[in-house]
Amino acid sequence: MISHGTAAYGMYSRNTALPEVVCALNRAGFDNHDICMVLSPAHPDAAVFHDETPDIVAGESSSTTVRKISWFSKFGAVVIPTVGVFIRSQAFFHALLTEQDYPAMSGGSRALVDLGFSPQDAKRLGSLLSDVGALVYVSCQETTRATGAIELLRRTGAHEAASLGAARAAAA
């Protein structure tokens, strides 16, 4: 779990332009290293990792893959269950790569528990992710920043947006 402050998250459908969401977060003062995305392996932004393009177009496909990997590497972390994990931030590294045993959870749900979601919320959100969704997670130093992030995530089309810190506090 990310240890500082709280976090906000938003669940998005496959049709949401995630670069626009990230750009809006950046304009609001959120740094890329505080952003983690968890994408369904079937999400369009994960498609470059499943591309079986013939060799004739491989150069073009290759440059798309390089651009996508370059974009992913700018964030604190990007998790694509069954495909891979891109981690830049030490906080996300410790949260996502700590050996924990969650035998009843799939890869996406397990990553969400690692980020601090309750097992129940992780299963529910993991199920939404499997329907080609994307979760954008923003680590915040203060509750007021999380509140601002929630509003921004809602304005950018999140189907669900909430504060992870508030959910943990309510469960305690």
mmCIF file with all atom_site columns, N, CA, C and O in Angstrom, residues 112-134:
data_model
loop_
_atom_site.group_PDB
_atom_site.id
_atom_site.type_symbol
_atom_site.label_atom_id
_atom_site.label_alt_id
_atom_site.label_comp_id
_atom_site.label_asym_id
_atom_site.label_entity_id
_atom_site.label_seq_id
_atom_site.pdbx_PDB_ins_code
_atom_site.Cartn_x
_atom_site.Cartn_y
_atom_site.Cartn_z
_atom_site.occupancy
_atom_site.B_iso_or_equiv
_atom_site.pdbx_formal_charge
_atom_site.auth_seq_id
_atom_site.auth_comp_id
_atom_site.auth_asym_id
_atom_site.auth_atom_id
_atom_site.pdbx_PDB_model_num
ATOM 1  N N  . LEU A 1 112 ? -4.778  -4.092 -6.935  1.00 0.00 ? 112 LEU A N  1
ATOM 2  C CA . LEU A 1 112 ? -5.586  -3.092 -6.235  1.00 0.00 ? 112 LEU A CA 1
ATOM 3  C C  . LEU A 1 112 ? -5.451  -3.233 -4.720  1.00 0.00 ? 112 LEU A C  1
ATOM 4  O O  . LEU A 1 112 ? -5.386  -2.229 -4.004  1.00 0.00 ? 112 LEU A O  1
ATOM 5  N N  . VAL A 1 113 ? -5.399  -4.459 -4.208  1.00 0.00 ? 113 VAL A N  1
ATOM 6  C CA . VAL A 1 113 ? -5.176  -4.664 -2.777  1.00 0.00 ? 113 VAL A CA 1
ATOM 7  C C  . VAL A 1 113 ? -3.797  -4.104 -2.406  1.00 0.00 ? 113 VAL A C  1
ATOM 8  O O  . VAL A 1 113 ? -3.642  -3.437 -1.385  1.00 0.00 ? 113 VAL A O  1
ATOM 9  N N  . ASP A 1 114 ? -2.803  -4.347 -3.258  1.00 0.00 ? 114 ASP A N  1
ATOM 10 C CA . ASP A 1 114 ? -1.454  -3.822 -3.011  1.00 0.00 ? 114 ASP A CA 1
ATOM 11 C C  . ASP A 1 114 ? -1.448  -2.302 -2.941  1.00 0.00 ? 114 ASP A C  1
ATOM 12 O O  . ASP A 1 114 ? -0.659  -1.708 -2.208  1.00 0.00 ? 114 ASP A O  1
ATOM 13 N N  . LEU A 1 115 ? -2.349  -1.662 -3.694  1.00 0.00 ? 115 LEU A N  1
ATOM 14 C CA . LEU A 1 115 ? -2.437  -0.198 -3.670  1.00 0.00 ? 115 LEU A CA 1
ATOM 15 C C  . LEU A 1 115 ? -3.220  0.322  -2.466  1.00 0.00 ? 115 LEU A C  1
ATOM 16 O O  . LEU A 1 115 ? -3.260  1.521  -2.233  1.00 0.00 ? 115 LEU A O  1
ATOM 17 N N  . GLY A 1 116 ? -3.857  -0.571 -1.711  1.00 0.00 ? 116 GLY A N  1
ATOM 18 C CA . GLY A 1 116 ? -4.548  -0.155 -0.497  1.00 0.00 ? 116 GLY A CA 1
ATOM 19 C C  . GLY A 1 116 ? -6.047  -0.341 -0.501  1.00 0.00 ? 116 GLY A C  1
ATOM 20 O O  . GLY A 1 116 ? -6.722  0.007  0.473   1.00 0.00 ? 116 GLY A O  1
ATOM 21 N N  . PHE A 1 117 ? -6.607  -0.884 -1.576  1.00 0.00 ? 117 PHE A N  1
ATOM 22 C CA . PHE A 1 117 ? -8.045  -1.144 -1.607  1.00 0.00 ? 117 PHE A CA 1
ATOM 23 C C  . PHE A 1 117 ? -8.366  -2.333 -0.713  1.00 0.00 ? 117 PHE A C  1
ATOM 24 O O  . PHE A 1 117 ? -7.556  -3.248 -0.564  1.00 0.00 ? 117 PHE A O  1
ATOM 25 N N  . SER A 1 118 ? -9.557  -2.331 -0.125  1.00 0.00 ? 118 SER A N  1
ATOM 26 C CA . SER A 1 118 ? -9.999  -3.482 0.663   1.00 0.00 ? 118 SER A CA 1
ATOM 27 C C  . SER A 1 118 ? -10.171 -4.659 -0.301  1.00 0.00 ? 118 SER A C  1
ATOM 28 O O  . SER A 1 118 ? -10.418 -4.452 -1.497  1.00 0.00 ? 118 SER A O  1
ATOM 29 N N  . PRO A 1 119 ? -10.082 -5.895 0.192   1.00 0.00 ? 119 PRO A N  1
ATOM 30 C CA . PRO A 1 119 ? -10.298 -7.041 -0.695  1.00 0.00 ? 119 PRO A CA 1
ATOM 31 C C  . PRO A 1 119 ? -11.659 -7.002 -1.404  1.00 0.00 ? 119 PRO A C  1
ATOM 32 O O  . PRO A 1 119 ? -11.751 -7.355 -2.575  1.00 0.00 ? 119 PRO A O  1
ATOM 33 N N  . GLN A 1 120 ? -12.696 -6.534 -0.719  1.00 0.00 ? 120 GLN A N  1
ATOM 34 C CA . GLN A 1 120 ? -14.020 -6.457 -1.333  1.00 0.00 ? 120 GLN A CA 1
ATOM 35 C C  . GLN A 1 120 ? -14.028 -5.443 -2.474  1.00 0.00 ? 120 GLN A C  1
ATOM 36 O O  . GLN A 1 120 ? -14.547 -5.726 -3.557  1.00 0.00 ? 120 GLN A O  1
ATOM 37 N N  . ASP A 1 121 ? -13.480 -4.247 -2.231  1.00 0.00 ? 121 ASP A N  1
ATOM 38 C CA . ASP A 1 121 ? -13.425 -3.233 -3.285  1.00 0.00 ? 121 ASP A CA 1
ATOM 39 C C  . ASP A 1 121 ? -12.521 -3.685 -4.424  1.00 0.00 ? 121 ASP A C  1
ATOM 40 O O  . ASP A 1 121 ? -12.809 -3.437 -5.591  1.00 0.00 ? 121 ASP A O  1
ATOM 41 N N  . ALA A 1 122 ? -11.415 -4.351 -4.089  1.00 0.00 ? 122 ALA A N  1
ATOM 42 C CA . ALA A 1 122 ? -10.495 -4.832 -5.121  1.00 0.00 ? 122 ALA A CA 1
ATOM 43 C C  . ALA A 1 122 ? -11.180 -5.846 -6.032  1.00 0.00 ? 122 ALA A C  1
ATOM 44 O O  . ALA A 1 122 ? -11.008 -5.799 -7.258  1.00 0.00 ? 122 ALA A O  1
ATOM 45 N N  . LYS A 1 123 ? -11.962 -6.749 -5.471  1.00 0.00 ? 123 LYS A N  1
ATOM 46 C CA . LYS A 1 123 ? -12.682 -7.731 -6.298  1.00 0.00 ? 123 LYS A CA 1
ATOM 47 C C  . LYS A 1 123 ? -13.710 -7.039 -7.184  1.00 0.00 ? 123 LYS A C  1
ATOM 48 O O  . LYS A 1 123 ? -13.836 -7.345 -8.373  1.00 0.00 ? 123 LYS A O  1
ATOM 49 N N  . ARG A 1 124 ? -14.448 -6.098 -6.605  1.00 0.00 ? 124 ARG A N  1
ATOM 50 C CA . ARG A 1 124 ? -15.483 -5.382 -7.371  1.00 0.00 ? 124 ARG A CA 1
ATOM 51 C C  . ARG A 1 124 ? -14.850 -4.581 -8.505  1.00 0.00 ? 124 ARG A C  1
ATOM 52 O O  . ARG A 1 124 ? -15.265 -4.675 -9.662  1.00 0.00 ? 124 ARG A O  1
ATOM 53 N N  . LEU A 1 125 ? -13.817 -3.809 -8.191  1.00 0.00 ? 125 LEU A N  1
ATOM 54 C CA . LEU A 1 125 ? -13.158 -2.991 -9.211  1.00 0.00 ? 125 LEU A CA 1
ATOM 55 C C  . LEU A 1 125 ? -12.396 -3.860 -10.203 1.00 0.00 ? 125 LEU A C  1
ATOM 56 O O  . LEU A 1 125 ? -12.335 -3.542 -11.399 1.00 0.00 ? 125 LEU A O  1
ATOM 57 N N  . GLY A 1 126 ? -11.825 -4.957 -9.724  1.00 0.00 ? 126 GLY A N  1
ATOM 58 C CA . GLY A 1 126 ? -11.144 -5.885 -10.625 1.00 0.00 ? 126 GLY A CA 1
ATOM 59 C C  . GLY A 1 126 ? -12.101 -6.462 -11.653 1.00 0.00 ? 126 GLY A C  1
ATOM 60 O O  . GLY A 1 126 ? -11.740 -6.656 -12.816 1.00 0.00 ? 126 GLY A O  1
ATOM 61 N N  . SER A 1 127 ? -13.329 -6.716 -11.238 1.00 0.00 ? 127 SER A N  1
ATOM 62 C CA . SER A 1 127 ? -14.345 -7.209 -12.160 1.00 0.00 ? 127 SER A CA 1
ATOM 63 C C  . SER A 1 127 ? -14.660 -6.148 -13.217 1.00 0.00 ? 127 SER A C  1
ATOM 64 O O  . SER A 1 127 ? -14.799 -6.456 -14.395 1.00 0.00 ? 127 SER A O  1
ATOM 65 N N  . LEU A 1 128 ? -14.757 -4.891 -12.792 1.00 0.00 ? 128 LEU A N  1
ATOM 66 C CA . LEU A 1 128 ? -14.993 -3.801 -13.748 1.00 0.00 ? 128 LEU A CA 1
ATOM 67 C C  . LEU A 1 128 ? -13.813 -3.665 -14.711 1.00 0.00 ? 128 LEU A C  1
ATOM 68 O O  . LEU A 1 128 ? -14.004 -3.412 -15.901 1.00 0.00 ? 128 LEU A O  1
ATOM 69 N N  . LEU A 1 129 ? -12.610 -3.840 -14.199 1.00 0.00 ? 129 LEU A N  1
ATOM 70 C CA . LEU A 1 129 ? -11.425 -3.759 -15.050 1.00 0.00 ? 129 LEU A CA 1
ATOM 71 C C  . LEU A 1 129 ? -11.439 -4.856 -16.108 1.00 0.00 ? 129 LEU A C  1
ATOM 72 O O  . LEU A 1 129 ? -11.028 -4.630 -17.247 1.00 0.00 ? 129 LEU A O  1
ATOM 73 N N  . SER A 1 130 ? -11.903 -6.031 -15.744 1.00 0.00 ? 130 SER A N  1
ATOM 74 C CA . SER A 1 130 ? -11.909 -7.133 -16.709 1.00 0.00 ? 130 SER A CA 1
ATOM 75 C C  . SER A 1 130 ? -12.860 -6.857 -17.863 1.00 0.00 ? 130 SER A C  1
ATOM 76 O O  . SER A 1 130 ? -12.754 -7.470 -18.913 1.00 0.00 ? 130 SER A O  1
ATOM 77 N N  . ASP A 1 131 ? -13.778 -5.927 -17.686 1.00 0.00 ? 131 ASP A N  1
ATOM 78 C CA . ASP A 1 131 ? -14.683 -5.521 -18.770 1.00 0.00 ? 131 ASP A CA 1
ATOM 79 C C  . ASP A 1 131 ? -14.047 -4.400 -19.597 1.00 0.00 ? 131 ASP A C  1
ATOM 80 O O  . ASP A 1 131 ? -14.713 -3.455 -19.993 1.00 0.00 ? 131 ASP A O  1
ATOM 81 N N  . VAL A 1 132 ? -12.753 -4.488 -19.820 1.00 0.00 ? 132 VAL A N  1
ATOM 82 C CA . VAL A 1 132 ? -11.987 -3.583 -20.670 1.00 0.00 ? 132 VAL A CA 1
ATOM 83 C C  . VAL A 1 132 ? -11.894 -2.184 -20.076 1.00 0.00 ? 132 VAL A C  1
ATOM 84 O O  . VAL A 1 132 ? -11.867 -1.190 -20.782 1.00 0.00 ? 132 VAL A O  1
ATOM 85 N N  . GLY A 1 133 ? -11.820 -2.087 -18.788 1.00 0.00 ? 133 GLY A N  1
ATOM 86 C CA . GLY A 1 133 ? -11.748 -0.793 -18.143 1.00 0.00 ? 133 GLY A CA 1
ATOM 87 C C  . GLY A 1 133 ? -10.342 -0.339 -17.825 1.00 0.00 ? 133 GLY A C  1
ATOM 88 O O  . GLY A 1 133 ? -9.359  -0.991 -18.166 1.00 0.00 ? 133 GLY A O  1
ATOM 89 N N  . ALA A 1 134 ? -10.291 0.804  -17.190 1.00 0.00 ? 134 ALA A N  1
ATOM 90 C CA . ALA A 1 134 ? -9.023  1.376  -16.727 1.00 0.00 ? 134 ALA A CA 1
ATOM 91 C C  . ALA A 1 134 ? -9.281  2.077  -15.401 1.00 0.00 ? 134 ALA A C  1
ATOM 92 O O  . ALA A 1 134 ? -10.309 2.724  -15.218 1.00 0.00 ? 134 ALA A O  1
#
